[in-house]
Short mmCIF file of C-alpha atoms and ligand atoms in Angstrom, two decimals:
data_model
loop_
_atom_site.label_atom_id
_atom_site.label_comp_id
_atom_site.label_asym_id
_atom_site.label_seq_id
_atom_site.Cartn_x
_atom_site.Cartn_y
_atom_site.Cartn_z
CA MET A 187 -36.06 35.19 48.68
CA ARG A 188 -34.13 34.78 45.46
CA THR A 189 -31.32 37.16 44.63
CA PHE A 190 -31.10 37.86 40.94
CA PRO A 191 -27.99 36.89 39.05
CA SER A 192 -26.66 39.75 37.00
CA ARG A 193 -25.56 38.10 33.73
CA GLY A 194 -24.22 41.34 32.35
CA SER A 195 -27.50 43.14 32.87
CA PRO A 196 -28.63 44.75 36.09
CA ARG A 197 -31.96 42.94 35.78
CA ALA A 198 -32.63 39.23 35.49
CA LEU A 199 -33.89 37.94 32.16
CA LEU A 200 -37.13 36.03 31.67
CA SER A 201 -37.45 33.96 28.49
CA VAL A 202 -40.87 32.85 27.29
CA VAL A 203 -40.80 29.90 24.89
CA VAL A 204 -43.83 29.59 22.59
CA PRO A 205 -44.06 26.53 20.32
CA CYS A 206 -46.15 27.33 17.23
CA PHE A 207 -47.49 24.93 14.64
CA ASP A 208 -49.97 26.37 12.13
CA GLU A 209 -51.05 29.10 14.53
CA GLU A 210 -51.47 32.04 12.12
CA ALA A 211 -54.85 32.83 13.64
CA VAL A 212 -53.53 33.40 17.14
CA ILE A 213 -49.90 34.58 16.87
CA GLY A 214 -50.79 38.27 16.93
CA LYS A 215 -53.10 37.84 19.91
CA ILE A 216 -50.74 35.84 22.08
CA HIS A 217 -47.91 38.24 21.30
CA ARG A 218 -49.94 41.27 22.37
CA ARG A 219 -51.11 39.62 25.56
CA LEU A 220 -47.61 38.43 26.44
CA VAL A 221 -46.10 41.87 25.92
CA VAL A 222 -48.82 43.65 27.91
CA THR A 223 -48.50 41.17 30.77
CA LEU A 224 -44.72 41.06 30.89
CA GLU A 225 -44.32 44.81 30.75
CA THR A 226 -46.10 44.99 34.10
CA VAL A 227 -43.26 42.98 35.65
CA SER A 228 -40.91 45.88 36.04
CA ASP A 229 -37.91 44.22 37.64
CA LEU A 230 -37.32 41.70 34.85
CA GLU A 231 -36.19 42.02 31.26
CA PHE A 232 -37.87 39.58 28.94
CA GLU A 233 -37.35 37.90 25.60
CA LEU A 234 -39.96 35.99 23.61
CA VAL A 235 -38.66 32.86 21.91
CA TYR A 236 -41.12 31.74 19.22
CA VAL A 237 -40.40 28.32 17.77
CA ASP A 238 -42.01 27.65 14.43
CA ASP A 239 -42.45 23.89 14.30
CA GLY A 240 -42.63 23.54 10.52
CA SER A 241 -45.92 25.40 10.08
CA ARG A 242 -47.54 25.13 6.67
CA ASP A 243 -49.42 28.41 6.96
CA ALA A 244 -48.31 32.02 7.39
CA THR A 245 -47.10 31.55 10.99
CA LEU A 246 -43.42 32.00 10.13
CA ASP A 247 -44.07 35.16 8.10
CA LEU A 248 -46.04 36.62 10.99
CA LEU A 249 -43.22 35.76 13.37
CA ARG A 250 -40.68 37.47 11.09
CA GLY A 251 -42.94 40.53 11.17
CA LEU A 252 -43.03 40.47 14.98
CA ARG A 253 -39.26 40.25 15.05
CA ARG A 254 -38.94 43.31 12.81
CA ALA A 255 -41.24 45.31 15.06
CA ASP A 256 -39.88 44.22 18.42
CA ALA A 257 -36.24 43.52 19.30
CA ARG A 258 -37.28 41.35 22.25
CA VAL A 259 -38.63 38.74 19.84
CA ARG A 260 -36.48 35.79 18.79
CA VAL A 261 -37.62 33.37 16.13
CA LEU A 262 -36.39 29.83 15.67
CA ALA A 263 -37.76 27.99 12.65
CA LEU A 264 -37.39 24.21 12.57
CA SER A 265 -36.81 22.54 9.21
CA ARG A 266 -40.07 20.57 9.45
CA ASN A 267 -42.70 19.58 12.00
CA PHE A 268 -40.87 17.82 14.83
CA GLY A 269 -43.69 17.80 17.37
CA HIS A 270 -44.44 19.85 20.45
CA GLY A 271 -41.79 18.24 22.68
CA MET A 272 -38.97 18.92 20.24
CA ALA A 273 -40.18 22.47 19.60
CA VAL A 274 -40.13 23.16 23.33
CA THR A 275 -36.67 21.59 23.62
CA ALA A 276 -35.36 23.72 20.75
CA GLY A 277 -36.78 26.85 22.36
CA LEU A 278 -35.32 26.00 25.76
CA GLU A 279 -31.92 25.38 24.20
CA CYS A 280 -31.90 28.87 22.70
CA ALA A 281 -33.47 30.69 25.64
CA ALA A 282 -30.97 32.79 27.55
CA GLY A 283 -33.15 33.59 30.56
CA ASP A 284 -32.36 33.15 34.24
CA VAL A 285 -35.92 31.92 34.42
CA VAL A 286 -37.85 30.44 31.51
CA ALA A 287 -41.58 30.00 30.90
CA VAL A 288 -43.17 27.66 28.34
CA ILE A 289 -46.64 28.51 27.06
CA ASP A 290 -48.90 27.26 24.24
CA ALA A 291 -49.57 29.66 21.39
CA ASP A 292 -53.33 29.09 21.33
CA LEU A 293 -54.10 31.14 24.47
CA GLN A 294 -55.42 28.10 26.28
CA ASP A 295 -52.83 28.94 28.88
CA PRO A 296 -53.44 32.55 29.96
CA PRO A 297 -50.19 34.62 29.86
CA GLU A 298 -51.59 36.59 32.81
CA ILE A 299 -50.66 33.65 35.07
CA ILE A 300 -46.94 34.13 34.39
CA PRO A 301 -46.52 36.92 37.00
CA GLU A 302 -48.09 34.57 39.57
CA MET A 303 -45.59 31.89 38.58
CA LEU A 304 -42.80 34.44 38.88
CA ALA A 305 -43.96 35.23 42.40
CA ARG A 306 -43.60 31.55 43.30
CA TRP A 307 -40.15 31.52 41.73
CA ARG A 308 -39.09 34.56 43.72
CA ALA A 309 -40.32 32.86 46.86
CA GLY A 310 -37.96 30.00 46.15
CA ALA A 311 -39.80 27.52 43.92
CA ASP A 312 -37.69 26.13 41.07
CA VAL A 313 -40.66 25.09 38.95
CA ALA A 314 -44.12 26.68 38.98
CA TYR A 315 -46.46 24.56 36.87
CA GLY A 316 -49.93 25.40 35.69
CA LEU A 317 -52.57 23.19 37.24
CA ARG A 318 -55.72 23.02 35.14
CA ALA A 319 -58.45 23.71 37.62
CA GLU A 320 -61.11 23.84 34.91
CA ARG A 321 -61.05 23.28 31.18
CA ASP A 322 -63.32 25.25 28.91
CA GLY A 323 -64.21 24.51 25.35
CA GLU A 324 -62.82 21.02 25.13
CA THR A 325 -65.04 18.11 24.25
CA ARG A 326 -66.14 15.84 27.03
CA PHE A 327 -64.26 13.05 25.26
CA LYS A 328 -60.97 14.99 25.34
CA ARG A 329 -61.45 15.91 28.97
CA TRP A 330 -62.31 12.36 29.90
CA THR A 331 -59.41 10.77 28.00
CA ALA A 332 -56.99 13.36 29.39
CA SER A 333 -58.14 12.73 32.93
CA ALA A 334 -58.02 8.92 32.51
CA PHE A 335 -54.52 9.16 31.04
CA TYR A 336 -53.15 11.27 33.88
CA ARG A 337 -54.50 8.84 36.42
CA LEU A 338 -53.17 5.80 34.59
CA LEU A 339 -49.75 7.44 34.24
CA ASP A 340 -49.76 8.26 37.91
CA ARG A 341 -50.39 4.60 38.79
CA LEU A 342 -47.73 3.29 36.40
CA ALA A 343 -44.95 5.85 36.43
CA ASP A 344 -41.91 5.45 38.62
CA ILE A 345 -41.85 9.15 39.46
CA PRO A 346 -44.96 11.16 40.30
CA VAL A 347 -45.98 13.33 37.34
CA PRO A 348 -48.38 15.96 38.69
CA LEU A 349 -52.00 15.31 37.66
CA ASP A 350 -53.84 17.63 35.26
CA THR A 351 -50.88 19.68 34.17
CA GLY A 352 -49.81 20.46 30.65
CA ASP A 353 -46.56 21.99 29.62
CA PHE A 354 -47.43 25.50 30.82
CA ARG A 355 -44.74 26.14 33.41
CA LEU A 356 -41.99 28.40 34.62
CA MET A 357 -38.56 26.97 35.35
CA ASP A 358 -35.43 28.22 37.00
CA ARG A 359 -32.23 28.11 34.93
CA ALA A 360 -31.01 25.13 37.00
CA VAL A 361 -34.06 23.08 35.95
CA VAL A 362 -33.75 24.13 32.30
CA ASP A 363 -30.12 23.01 32.28
CA ALA A 364 -31.07 19.71 33.89
CA PHE A 365 -33.81 19.23 31.28
CA LEU A 366 -31.44 19.99 28.43
CA ALA A 367 -28.91 17.51 29.79
CA MET A 368 -31.43 14.72 29.14
CA PRO A 369 -30.62 13.37 25.68
CA GLU A 370 -33.67 11.16 25.05
CA ARG A 371 -35.74 11.46 21.90
CA ASP A 372 -39.17 10.80 23.36
CA ARG A 373 -39.57 14.14 24.95
CA PHE A 374 -42.48 13.93 27.31
CA VAL A 375 -41.80 17.40 28.67
CA ARG A 376 -44.01 17.38 31.78
CA GLY A 377 -42.62 14.02 32.90
CA MET A 378 -39.03 15.03 32.28
CA VAL A 379 -39.43 18.24 34.26
CA ALA A 380 -41.04 16.31 37.11
CA TRP A 381 -38.12 13.86 36.99
CA THR A 382 -35.56 16.62 37.61
CA GLY A 383 -36.87 17.09 41.14
CA PHE A 384 -36.10 20.47 42.73
CA ARG A 385 -38.93 22.40 44.34
CA GLN A 386 -42.04 22.26 42.15
CA GLU A 387 -45.23 24.11 43.00
CA PRO A 388 -48.63 24.17 41.29
CA VAL A 389 -50.36 27.37 40.20
CA PRO A 390 -54.05 26.67 39.52
CA TYR A 391 -55.64 28.32 36.50
CA ARG A 392 -58.65 28.03 34.34
CA ARG A 393 -57.80 26.43 31.00
CA ALA A 394 -59.57 28.47 28.36
CA ALA A 395 -60.86 27.27 25.03
CA ARG A 396 -58.52 27.62 22.08
CA ALA A 397 -58.64 31.24 20.84
CA ALA A 398 -58.74 30.11 17.21
CA GLY A 399 -57.57 27.32 14.97
CA GLU A 400 -57.78 23.62 15.68
CA SER A 401 -56.10 21.35 18.16
CA LYS A 402 -52.94 19.88 16.70
CA TYR A 403 -53.50 16.90 18.93
CA PRO A 404 -56.19 14.76 17.38
CA PHE A 405 -56.94 11.43 19.04
CA GLY A 406 -54.18 9.49 17.25
CA LYS A 407 -51.44 11.92 18.29
CA MET A 408 -52.84 12.06 21.85
CA LEU A 409 -52.63 8.28 22.01
CA ARG A 410 -48.98 8.41 20.86
CA LEU A 411 -48.24 11.04 23.49
CA ALA A 412 -49.89 8.83 26.10
CA ILE A 413 -47.85 5.79 25.05
CA ASP A 414 -44.68 7.94 25.03
CA GLY A 415 -45.44 9.13 28.51
CA ILE A 416 -46.03 5.67 29.87
CA ALA A 417 -43.17 3.91 28.09
CA SER A 418 -40.67 6.65 29.00
CA PHE A 419 -41.53 6.61 32.64
CA SER A 420 -42.68 3.12 33.47
CA LEU A 421 -41.51 -0.46 33.05
CA VAL A 422 -44.87 -1.78 34.24
CA PRO A 423 -46.01 -2.83 30.73
CA LEU A 424 -42.88 -4.98 30.39
CA ARG A 425 -43.64 -6.64 33.71
CA LEU A 426 -47.23 -7.03 32.62
CA ALA A 427 -45.99 -9.48 29.99
CA THR A 428 -44.53 -11.66 32.72
CA TRP A 429 -47.74 -11.59 34.76
CA LEU A 430 -49.85 -12.40 31.72
CA GLY A 431 -47.50 -15.24 30.89
CA LEU A 432 -47.82 -16.64 34.41
CA LEU A 433 -51.59 -16.31 34.34
CA VAL A 434 -51.94 -18.11 31.02
CA SER A 435 -49.51 -20.86 32.01
CA GLY A 436 -51.49 -21.30 35.21
CA LEU A 437 -54.71 -21.64 33.22
CA ALA A 438 -53.04 -24.11 30.90
CA CYS A 439 -51.87 -26.25 33.85
CA ALA A 440 -55.36 -26.25 35.29
CA GLY A 441 -56.64 -27.29 31.86
CA ILE A 442 -54.22 -30.22 31.73
CA VAL A 443 -55.31 -31.47 35.16
CA TYR A 444 -58.95 -31.09 34.12
CA ALA A 445 -58.39 -33.05 30.91
CA VAL A 446 -56.54 -35.86 32.68
CA VAL A 447 -59.26 -36.14 35.33
CA LEU A 448 -61.96 -36.26 32.66
CA ARG A 449 -60.08 -38.89 30.67
CA LEU A 450 -59.48 -41.14 33.67
CA PHE A 451 -62.74 -40.88 35.55
CA THR A 452 -65.50 -40.26 33.03
CA ALA A 453 -66.73 -42.60 30.35
CA THR A 454 -68.04 -39.93 28.00
CA TRP A 455 -64.89 -38.32 26.66
CA VAL A 456 -65.73 -36.18 23.65
CA SER A 457 -62.79 -34.79 21.79
CA GLY A 458 -63.67 -31.09 21.90
CA TRP A 459 -62.14 -28.95 19.20
CA THR A 460 -63.86 -25.77 20.43
CA SER A 461 -61.96 -25.59 23.68
CA LEU A 462 -58.77 -26.37 21.79
CA LEU A 463 -59.34 -23.57 19.34
CA VAL A 464 -60.21 -21.11 22.10
CA ALA A 465 -57.06 -22.03 23.99
CA VAL A 466 -54.87 -21.65 20.91
CA LEU A 467 -56.39 -18.30 19.98
CA PHE A 468 -56.11 -17.02 23.54
CA LEU A 469 -52.48 -18.04 23.84
CA GLY A 470 -51.69 -16.61 20.42
CA GLY A 471 -53.33 -13.33 21.39
CA VAL A 472 -51.43 -13.06 24.65
CA GLN A 473 -48.15 -13.84 22.88
CA LEU A 474 -48.75 -11.18 20.25
CA LEU A 475 -49.65 -8.67 22.94
CA CYS A 476 -46.41 -9.35 24.78
CA LEU A 477 -44.45 -9.13 21.56
CA GLY A 478 -46.11 -5.79 20.93
CA VAL A 479 -45.05 -4.52 24.35
CA LEU A 480 -41.49 -5.71 23.72
CA GLY A 481 -41.59 -4.08 20.30
CA ALA A 482 -42.67 -0.76 21.76
CA TYR A 483 -39.63 -0.66 24.02
CA LEU A 484 -37.31 -2.10 21.37
CA GLY A 485 -38.41 0.59 18.92
CA ARG A 486 -37.52 3.25 21.44
CA ILE A 487 -34.09 1.72 21.96
CA TYR A 488 -33.60 1.66 18.18
CA GLY A 489 -34.60 5.31 17.97
CA GLU A 490 -32.13 6.21 20.70
CA VAL A 491 -29.15 4.30 19.31
CA LYS A 492 -29.44 6.04 15.93
CA ARG A 493 -28.43 9.19 17.77
CA ARG A 494 -29.90 11.54 15.24
CA PRO A 495 -30.16 15.20 16.18
CA LEU A 496 -33.42 15.91 17.98
CA TYR A 497 -34.42 18.64 15.54
CA LEU A 498 -32.98 20.75 12.73
CA VAL A 499 -33.12 24.52 12.53
CA LYS A 500 -33.58 26.26 9.19
CA GLU A 501 -33.71 29.85 10.32
CA ARG A 502 -32.89 31.81 13.45
CA LEU A 503 -33.71 35.47 13.92
CA GLY A 504 -32.56 37.62 16.78
CA PHE A 505 -30.21 35.18 18.47
CA PRO A 506 -26.66 36.26 19.09
CA SER A 507 -24.64 33.68 17.18
CA THR A 508 -20.97 32.96 16.78
CA ARG A 509 -21.37 32.32 13.06
CA PRO A 510 -23.28 34.92 11.05
CA ALA A 511 -26.50 33.11 10.20
CA ALA A 512 -26.95 32.94 6.44
CA ARG A 513 -30.61 33.85 6.49
CA GLU A 514 -30.55 36.59 9.11
CA GLU A 515 -32.14 39.68 7.63
CA PRO A 516 -29.67 42.58 7.68
CA ALA A 517 -32.36 45.08 8.63
CA ASP A 518 -32.79 43.16 11.86
CA GLU A 519 -29.83 44.09 13.93
N1 LIG B 791 -47.53 22.37 18.63
C1 LIG B 791 -46.26 22.26 18.06
N2 LIG B 791 -45.99 21.19 17.26
C2 LIG B 791 -46.91 20.21 17.01
C3 LIG B 791 -48.18 20.31 17.63
C4 LIG B 791 -48.46 21.40 18.44
O1 LIG B 791 -45.41 23.13 18.26
O2 LIG B 791 -46.59 19.28 16.28
C5 LIG B 791 -47.83 23.53 19.49
C6 LIG B 791 -49.12 24.26 19.13
O3 LIG B 791 -48.88 25.28 18.18
C7 LIG B 791 -49.56 24.84 20.47
C8 LIG B 791 -49.06 23.80 21.46
O4 LIG B 791 -48.04 23.04 20.80
O5 LIG B 791 -48.91 26.06 20.74
C9 LIG B 791 -50.16 22.88 21.95
O6 LIG B 791 -50.83 22.30 20.85
P1 LIG B 791 -52.41 22.18 20.76
O7 LIG B 791 -53.06 23.42 21.32
O8 LIG B 791 -52.76 21.85 19.36
O9 LIG B 791 -52.68 20.94 21.71
P2 LIG B 791 -53.91 20.78 22.75
O10 LIG B 791 -53.96 22.03 23.58
O11 LIG B 791 -55.12 20.61 21.92
O12 LIG B 791 -53.52 19.58 23.54
MG1 LIG B 792 -54.24 23.85 22.81
#
């Protein structure tokens, strides 16, 4: 069993990080459900860290309202949309908890599972991750692509990323610190948490349909996330270039032998431009493909060496800060 650290309070602190991007339709609902659920966990204090990832709708105003009504709410507003991974990172960086949960704002991940995750944590698990037993309300296409991606990643990745998990998880402080010590820009959260090791246990749940609003992950963004996941955790595509190269060179050698044999031993030698063209196009295609693979990794290196900050914060409400934040509303504290 885990003994709680005191951290100045007699009870341990649970932080719940909620990344929000254009979620005005669900903010109120998720907040109510989180509060109701977490108040049943009597031996833990909790704080709710909402990260507004550059929403263009009323999300930030709603969050400010929540903060005014409830001192356990903290709001971090990023200066623009930085993407889910960055929003989660920003939230984790500001979360003070001894144990930290990450949950989507759209109620696809039921907050009621958090106490179950806490039970695993108390029993000694360092990470309790949501395992999507069933997914409601998602198109067959999304389900199929998601499932295919997880399986492909599993085959390619150097470390096992658990299948069918999203970013709904609960992490011990030690894991959060390990995660935050990873400086990379391509923040494929589930892979990075898996990479940290420690004791990770699944908690199965039924993935509900979005409560309202639309998925912020249309196909294009999903594809980028998939490429991020694979390129961050696998060098197999780079090796693929070598294997393709070998294969094509092998074919070319066979072609040379074939041509020489034809020339020497048959009378009817027709100079075929079709085969020539096919060979040239094929080789060109393979070369471009390999260049593309190299480019994908090179681009990531370029992104890393620029060493830009991962995200920028324009407003923080409810966080104890060393400098008085310019925008903090006086009525707040
Ligand atoms: N999200 C975010 N920034 C983004 C896209 C999404 O913070 O650029 C948040 C979003 O508000 C939600 C969570 O990440 O809380 C998951 O997004 P979404 O539900 O759209 O993805 P899906 O469940 O469809 O994969
Ligand atoms: Mg969702």
